[in-house]
XYZ file of N, CA and C in Angstrom:
549
model
N 72.500 111.453 0.715
C 72.703 112.365 1.834
C 73.959 113.170 1.614
N 74.149 114.226 2.382
C 75.319 115.068 2.235
C 76.606 114.365 2.609
N 76.549 113.436 3.562
C 77.757 112.731 3.981
C 78.153 111.638 3.001
N 77.174 111.101 2.284
C 77.415 110.032 1.320
C 76.738 110.407 0.000
N 77.400 111.235 -0.819
C 76.786 111.700 -2.058
C 76.350 110.530 -2.941
N 75.151 110.642 -3.494
C 74.632 109.618 -4.390
C 74.031 108.414 -3.694
N 74.042 108.401 -2.374
C 73.500 107.275 -1.620
C 72.159 107.686 -1.026
N 71.157 106.856 -1.255
C 69.821 107.112 -0.714
C 69.527 106.087 0.379
N 69.041 106.548 1.497
C 68.604 105.639 2.554
C 67.180 105.224 2.198
N 67.014 103.979 1.816
C 65.718 103.485 1.353
C 64.771 103.198 2.505
N 65.332 102.838 3.664
C 64.509 102.377 4.774
C 65.357 102.312 6.037
N 64.749 102.614 7.167
C 65.357 102.323 8.464
C 64.462 101.279 9.113
N 65.053 100.164 9.431
C 64.330 99.045 10.012
C 64.948 98.736 11.364
N 64.111 98.451 12.328
C 64.624 98.128 13.656
C 63.817 96.997 14.266
N 64.494 96.229 15.094
C 63.805 95.202 15.874
C 63.532 95.707 17.290
N 63.857 96.975 17.527
C 63.588 97.604 18.825
C 62.778 98.879 18.591
N 61.590 98.922 19.154
C 60.680 100.055 18.942
C 61.284 101.375 19.429
N 62.112 101.310 20.479
C 62.668 102.522 21.077
C 63.998 102.961 20.463
N 64.426 102.349 19.385
C 65.717 102.667 18.763
C 65.756 104.132 18.315
N 66.841 104.796 18.633
C 67.010 106.206 18.284
C 67.004 106.411 16.768
N 67.492 105.425 16.029
C 67.510 105.528 14.568
C 66.123 105.692 13.976
N 65.122 105.125 14.619
C 63.744 105.278 14.150
C 63.318 106.742 14.263
N 63.599 107.361 15.394
C 63.249 108.772 15.584
C 63.942 109.649 14.537
N 65.222 109.408 14.331
C 65.980 110.208 13.362
C 65.449 110.006 11.954
N 65.089 108.777 11.600
C 64.553 108.501 10.265
C 63.223 109.221 10.055
N 62.360 109.175 11.055
C 61.066 109.862 10.953
C 61.287 111.357 10.734
N 62.198 111.946 11.485
C 62.501 113.374 11.338
C 63.043 113.690 9.944
N 63.767 112.741 9.351
C 64.357 112.945 8.023
C 63.416 112.537 6.889
N 62.246 112.022 7.235
C 61.306 111.615 6.204
C 61.660 110.303 5.519
N 62.443 109.467 6.199
C 62.845 108.163 5.665
C 61.829 107.124 6.138
N 61.385 106.225 5.256
C 60.461 105.175 5.697
C 61.041 104.358 6.849
N 60.171 103.972 7.771
C 60.562 103.230 8.967
C 59.696 101.984 9.094
N 60.319 100.874 9.475
C 59.591 99.641 9.750
C 60.119 99.065 11.065
N 59.205 98.717 11.931
C 59.531 97.998 13.168
C 59.256 96.528 12.875
N 60.270 95.678 13.047
C 60.172 94.275 12.655
C 60.746 93.393 13.766
N 59.958 93.118 14.800
C 60.469 92.361 15.950
C 60.529 90.854 15.690
N 61.432 90.215 16.376
C 61.585 88.760 16.308
C 60.585 88.048 17.223
N 60.163 88.694 18.290
C 59.323 88.049 19.314
C 58.086 87.338 18.758
N 57.327 87.918 17.830
C 56.144 87.200 17.321
C 56.501 85.878 16.628
N 57.650 85.824 15.996
C 58.091 84.577 15.364
C 58.383 83.532 16.430
N 59.076 83.950 17.474
C 59.392 83.018 18.570
C 58.118 82.540 19.255
N 57.208 83.472 19.509
C 55.954 83.139 20.193
C 55.138 82.133 19.380
N 55.187 82.261 18.057
C 54.437 81.352 17.177
C 55.203 80.061 16.893
N 56.416 79.932 17.452
C 57.206 78.727 17.237
C 57.814 78.642 15.839
N 57.876 79.787 15.156
C 58.451 79.795 13.804
C 59.976 79.857 13.898
N 60.669 79.210 12.987
C 62.137 79.180 13.056
C 62.758 80.533 12.720
N 63.949 80.713 13.217
C 64.690 81.954 12.973
C 64.890 82.186 11.479
N 65.082 81.119 10.730
C 65.278 81.277 9.283
C 64.038 81.876 8.619
N 62.840 81.629 9.154
C 61.611 82.231 8.605
C 61.629 83.744 8.831
N 62.030 84.148 10.027
C 62.157 85.585 10.323
C 63.135 86.233 9.358
N 64.306 85.617 9.203
C 65.336 86.199 8.339
C 64.898 86.235 6.881
N 64.206 85.210 6.417
C 63.716 85.198 5.036
C 62.673 86.296 4.834
N 61.771 86.464 5.805
C 60.771 87.531 5.717
C 61.425 88.911 5.795
N 62.431 89.033 6.629
C 63.178 90.281 6.744
C 63.830 90.621 5.411
N 64.469 89.657 4.782
C 65.104 89.880 3.475
C 64.065 90.276 2.429
N 62.929 89.602 2.421
C 61.870 89.927 1.457
C 61.367 91.357 1.657
N 61.231 91.769 2.909
C 60.807 93.135 3.205
C 61.815 94.142 2.646
N 63.092 93.903 2.897
C 64.121 94.821 2.391
C 64.137 94.834 0.867
N 63.964 93.682 0.250
C 63.914 93.620 -1.212
C 62.714 94.400 -1.745
N 61.586 94.374 -1.036
C 60.399 95.135 -1.457
C 60.675 96.638 -1.461
N 61.574 97.085 -0.612
C 61.982 98.487 -0.576
C 63.172 98.754 -1.508
N 63.552 97.750 -2.265
C 64.661 97.834 -3.233
C 65.996 98.171 -2.554
N 66.167 97.646 -1.357
C 67.420 97.837 -0.628
C 68.507 97.034 -1.315
N 69.639 97.667 -1.522
C 70.767 96.975 -2.147
C 71.875 96.667 -1.151
N 72.085 97.539 -0.187
C 73.081 97.336 0.867
C 72.356 97.377 2.202
N 72.775 96.529 3.123
C 72.196 96.484 4.458
C 73.274 96.939 5.437
N 72.940 97.934 6.240
C 73.885 98.462 7.221
C 73.327 98.164 8.612
N 74.080 97.403 9.372
C 73.680 97.018 10.726
C 74.369 97.947 11.723
N 73.574 98.724 12.414
C 74.099 99.613 13.454
C 73.143 99.494 14.633
N 73.515 98.711 15.616
C 72.638 98.469 16.747
C 71.731 97.259 16.556
N 71.912 96.536 15.476
C 71.127 95.316 15.232
C 71.719 94.226 16.108
N 70.915 93.636 16.974
C 71.456 92.739 17.992
C 71.165 91.264 17.740
N 70.857 90.905 16.506
C 70.638 89.493 16.165
C 71.653 89.069 15.115
N 72.173 87.870 15.241
C 73.026 87.306 14.203
C 72.115 86.901 13.050
N 72.425 87.364 11.872
C 71.620 87.037 10.697
C 72.017 85.667 10.162
N 71.016 84.893 9.796
C 71.282 83.551 9.272
C 71.579 83.619 7.779
N 72.027 82.495 7.250
C 72.297 82.431 5.818
C 71.028 82.604 4.989
N 69.854 82.372 5.588
C 68.590 82.627 4.886
C 68.481 84.104 4.509
N 69.081 84.960 5.302
C 69.120 86.390 5.003
C 70.354 86.741 4.178
N 71.507 86.336 4.652
C 72.776 86.754 4.043
C 72.906 86.334 2.587
N 72.331 85.207 2.225
C 72.412 84.741 0.837
C 71.674 85.681 -0.114
N 70.730 86.435 0.408
C 69.960 87.365 -0.429
C 70.700 88.689 -0.648
N 71.711 88.970 0.179
C 72.495 90.202 0.066
C 73.990 89.875 0.116
N 74.457 89.026 -0.804
C 75.859 88.594 -0.718
C 76.838 89.770 -0.854
N 77.767 89.830 0.081
C 78.823 90.857 0.108
C 78.244 92.266 0.208
N 77.016 92.392 0.724
C 76.363 93.703 0.813
C 75.735 93.944 2.180
N 76.219 93.232 3.203
C 75.776 93.468 4.574
C 76.985 93.999 5.346
N 76.806 95.167 5.943
C 77.881 95.862 6.648
C 77.479 95.983 8.114
N 78.410 95.723 9.010
C 78.127 95.809 10.441
C 79.066 96.804 11.111
N 78.530 97.525 12.078
C 79.303 98.412 12.944
C 79.420 97.719 14.287
N 80.653 97.568 14.794
C 80.844 96.900 16.082
C 81.812 97.704 16.941
N 81.475 97.917 18.234
C 82.307 98.735 19.115
C 83.469 97.961 19.743
N 84.261 97.335 18.896
C 85.474 96.640 19.339
C 86.334 96.403 18.103
N 87.567 96.028 18.337
C 88.478 95.710 17.237
C 88.276 94.261 16.795
N 88.750 93.909 15.611
C 88.570 92.535 15.118
C 89.081 91.502 16.120
N 88.232 90.518 16.383
C 88.600 89.421 17.272
C 88.452 89.715 18.759
N 88.195 90.969 19.100
C 88.078 91.344 20.513
C 86.620 91.632 20.859
N 86.124 91.005 21.861
C 84.802 91.287 22.422
C 83.664 91.172 21.409
N 83.569 90.049 20.705
C 82.431 89.869 19.797
C 81.141 89.724 20.588
N 80.047 90.034 19.944
C 78.745 89.877 20.584
C 78.329 91.096 21.375
N 77.433 90.868 22.314
C 76.833 91.971 23.056
C 77.741 92.494 24.167
N 77.447 93.694 24.602
C 78.123 94.341 25.744
C 79.634 94.486 25.532
N 80.052 94.726 24.295
C 81.484 94.812 23.979
C 82.167 95.949 24.730
N 81.515 97.092 24.819
C 82.140 98.231 25.503
C 82.308 97.924 26.983
N 81.280 97.389 27.602
C 81.347 97.047 29.024
C 82.430 95.992 29.271
N 82.515 94.991 28.396
C 83.532 93.946 28.582
C 84.940 94.501 28.387
N 85.104 95.437 27.447
C 86.419 96.065 27.253
C 86.786 96.896 28.483
N 85.835 97.635 28.997
C 86.079 98.455 30.184
C 86.493 97.579 31.366
N 85.800 96.463 31.554
C 86.151 95.540 32.634
C 87.547 94.946 32.428
N 87.891 94.609 31.190
C 89.236 94.072 30.890
C 90.301 95.122 31.178
N 90.012 96.386 30.882
C 90.938 97.469 31.203
C 91.131 97.570 32.714
N 90.047 97.519 33.468
C 90.117 97.627 34.926
C 90.924 96.475 35.531
N 90.912 95.318 34.865
C 91.712 94.173 35.335
C 93.158 94.254 34.850
N 93.492 95.294 34.080
C 94.850 95.472 33.574
C 95.176 94.630 32.348
N 94.178 94.138 31.665
C 94.409 93.239 30.518
C 94.581 93.976 29.197
N 94.010 95.163 29.068
C 94.112 95.925 27.820
C 94.303 97.403 28.133
N 94.809 98.157 27.157
C 94.983 99.606 27.306
C 94.095 100.376 26.333
N 93.505 99.661 25.402
C 92.637 100.317 24.418
C 91.588 99.322 23.924
N 90.580 99.872 23.318
C 89.568 99.088 22.625
C 89.450 99.707 21.246
N 88.292 99.660 20.637
C 88.183 100.271 19.332
C 86.832 100.072 18.697
N 86.789 100.377 17.433
C 85.578 100.294 16.626
C 85.969 99.712 15.282
N 85.085 98.892 14.729
C 85.312 98.403 13.370
C 84.016 98.413 12.577
N 84.174 98.603 11.294
C 83.111 98.431 10.319
C 83.576 97.271 9.462
N 82.725 96.255 9.329
C 83.145 95.070 8.583
C 81.988 94.498 7.777
N 82.333 93.731 6.765
C 81.332 93.016 5.993
C 80.898 91.779 6.761
N 79.683 91.325 6.508
C 79.131 90.152 7.185
C 78.915 89.073 6.119
N 79.888 88.185 5.939
C 79.767 87.181 4.884
C 79.002 85.926 5.304
N 78.917 85.689 6.613
C 78.308 84.446 7.090
C 77.755 84.655 8.492
N 77.365 83.589 9.127
C 76.724 83.661 10.439
C 77.692 83.884 11.596
N 78.945 84.141 11.316
C 79.908 84.427 12.376
C 79.513 85.677 13.146
N 79.945 85.775 14.388
C 79.601 86.906 15.244
C 80.715 87.944 15.193
N 80.381 89.109 14.672
C 81.313 90.234 14.591
C 82.643 89.819 13.974
N 82.529 89.085 12.889
C 83.696 88.641 12.128
C 83.398 88.868 10.654
N 84.411 89.021 9.878
C 84.265 89.251 8.451
C 85.298 90.278 8.028
N 85.467 90.456 6.731
C 86.478 91.398 6.242
C 86.252 92.807 6.796
N 87.301 93.364 7.380
C 87.224 94.698 7.973
C 87.354 95.745 6.876
N 86.452 96.708 6.904
C 86.487 97.822 5.963
C 87.347 98.937 6.550
N 87.041 99.343 7.785
C 87.837 100.329 8.524
C 87.787 99.980 10.006
N 88.816 100.391 10.708
C 88.866 100.188 12.159
C 89.678 101.297 12.779
N 89.461 101.521 14.060
C 90.219 102.551 14.764
C 90.312 102.182 16.235
N 91.503 102.337 16.797
C 91.682 102.124 18.228
C 91.100 103.300 19.006
N 90.587 102.988 20.179
C 90.098 104.003 21.117
C 90.803 103.738 22.439
N 91.628 104.687 22.907
C 92.327 104.466 24.175
C 91.351 104.479 25.345
N 91.724 103.757 26.376
C 90.970 103.794 27.629
C 91.885 104.459 28.650
N 91.396 105.502 29.270
C 92.207 106.286 30.193
C 91.938 105.863 31.637
N 92.945 105.988 32.518
C 92.781 105.564 33.908
C 91.575 106.176 34.610
N 91.238 107.420 34.319
C 90.105 108.069 34.971
C 88.767 107.844 34.276
N 88.762 107.048 33.218
C 87.526 106.818 32.470
C 86.456 106.154 33.320
N 85.238 106.591 33.101
C 84.074 105.856 33.583
C 83.553 105.067 32.388
N 82.709 104.104 32.645
C 82.101 103.351 31.555
C 81.321 104.300 30.642
N 80.598 105.246 31.219
C 79.798 106.186 30.428
C 80.683 107.063 29.553
N 81.816 107.507 30.096
C 82.746 108.329 29.316
C 83.345 107.548 28.153
N 83.723 106.305 28.415
C 84.260 105.457 27.354
C 83.197 105.212 26.289
N 81.976 104.929 26.721
C 80.883 104.719 25.758
C 80.698 105.933 24.866
N 80.722 107.116 25.440
C 80.532 108.346 24.658
C 81.638 108.500 23.615
N 82.881 108.237 24.002
C 83.991 108.364 23.049
C 83.880 107.317 21.945
N 83.500 106.102 22.317
C 83.353 105.034 21.315
C 82.218 105.370 20.357
N 81.100 105.862 20.869
C 79.979 106.209 19.993
C 80.372 107.322 19.016
N 81.164 108.282 19.463
C 81.623 109.343 18.559
C 82.477 108.753 17.431
N 83.342 107.819 17.773
C 84.165 107.157 16.745
C 83.276 106.315 15.828
N 82.295 105.617 16.401
C 81.379 104.807 15.586
C 80.688 105.664 14.528
N 80.162 106.812 14.931
C 79.427 107.669 13.994
C 80.325 108.102 12.842
N 81.550 108.483 13.143
C 82.478 108.928 12.114
C 82.953 107.763 11.246
N 83.301 106.653 11.896
C 83.858 105.506 11.173
C 82.818 104.829 10.281
N 81.571 104.801 10.710
C 80.537 104.201 9.874
C 80.414 104.966 8.556
N 80.398 106.279 8.625
C 80.325 107.083 7.395
C 81.560 106.834 6.541
N 82.724 106.806 7.157
C 83.967 106.557 6.419
C 83.928 105.203 5.723
N 83.508 104.170 6.446
C 83.442 102.834 5.858
C 82.422 102.741 4.751
N 81.262 103.349 4.954
C 80.238 103.331 3.908
C 80.683 104.111 2.684
N 81.350 105.217 2.901
C 81.877 105.993 1.774
C 82.843 105.122 0.967
N 83.681 104.397 1.662
C 84.638 103.511 0.994
C 83.913 102.442 0.170
N 82.904 101.829 0.756
C 82.191 100.743 0.088
C 81.231 101.223 -0.992
N 80.456 102.250 -0.701
C 79.354 102.635 -1.572
C 79.711 103.692 -2.605
N 80.662 104.519 -2.310
C 80.961 105.621 -3.217
C 82.133 105.335 -4.133
N 82.864 104.261 -3.871
C 84.037 103.986 -4.716
C 83.832 102.796 -5.634
N 82.899 101.911 -5.287
C 82.662 100.732 -6.111
C 81.184 100.646 -6.444
N 80.853 100.342 -7.692
C 79.442 100.252 -8.050
C 78.795 99.039 -7.386
N 77.530 99.201 -7.004
C 76.780 98.084 -6.477
C 75.763 97.673 -7.529
N 75.174 96.507 -7.381
C 74.180 96.082 -8.363
C 73.066 97.122 -8.460
N 72.844 97.666 -9.639
C 71.785 98.647 -9.819
C 72.168 100.047 -9.357
N 73.401 100.272 -8.947
C 73.840 101.585 -8.500
C 73.664 101.766 -7.007
N 74.354 102.741 -6.398
C 74.259 102.950 -4.955
C 72.852 103.367 -4.542
N 72.480 103.007 -3.303
C 71.173 103.418 -2.749
C 71.441 104.057 -1.438
């Protein structure tokens, strides 16, 4: 792509049918796969089976790096072992602050209680099953202003996320060779 020279998006995969990334991928002519967890749960299959099948699917598309943006499941070692040091996550908070879901809302509430003055965004590697933890590639603080609404804060954080994700991926994918070359 123009933002990441020499990097090819092999696939956009989502566990949510309504994900905006699916629409954008279709418009860009990038292959798309919807891969929900619910059928595995309904059939009583373990989470590790889902993750192993997910990894096999990505390998079939010759994916070398996995970028999580809006992926709301913690990946198990059944998945992570297949992509060692090649899973990148985007999270709308700074390291150690507000891991897991609803990070922006929780930061906004903490600000309203007078506990924090800023939040942030980080791009980090996912080495294990920890939640929003791992070596940070890039991070940036996002101030919270007294007149902010939750929607306004979300919009500012999303703008930083879009920019920081490209910056972090450029750092990881364009400066160091990956197995078989960047994708």
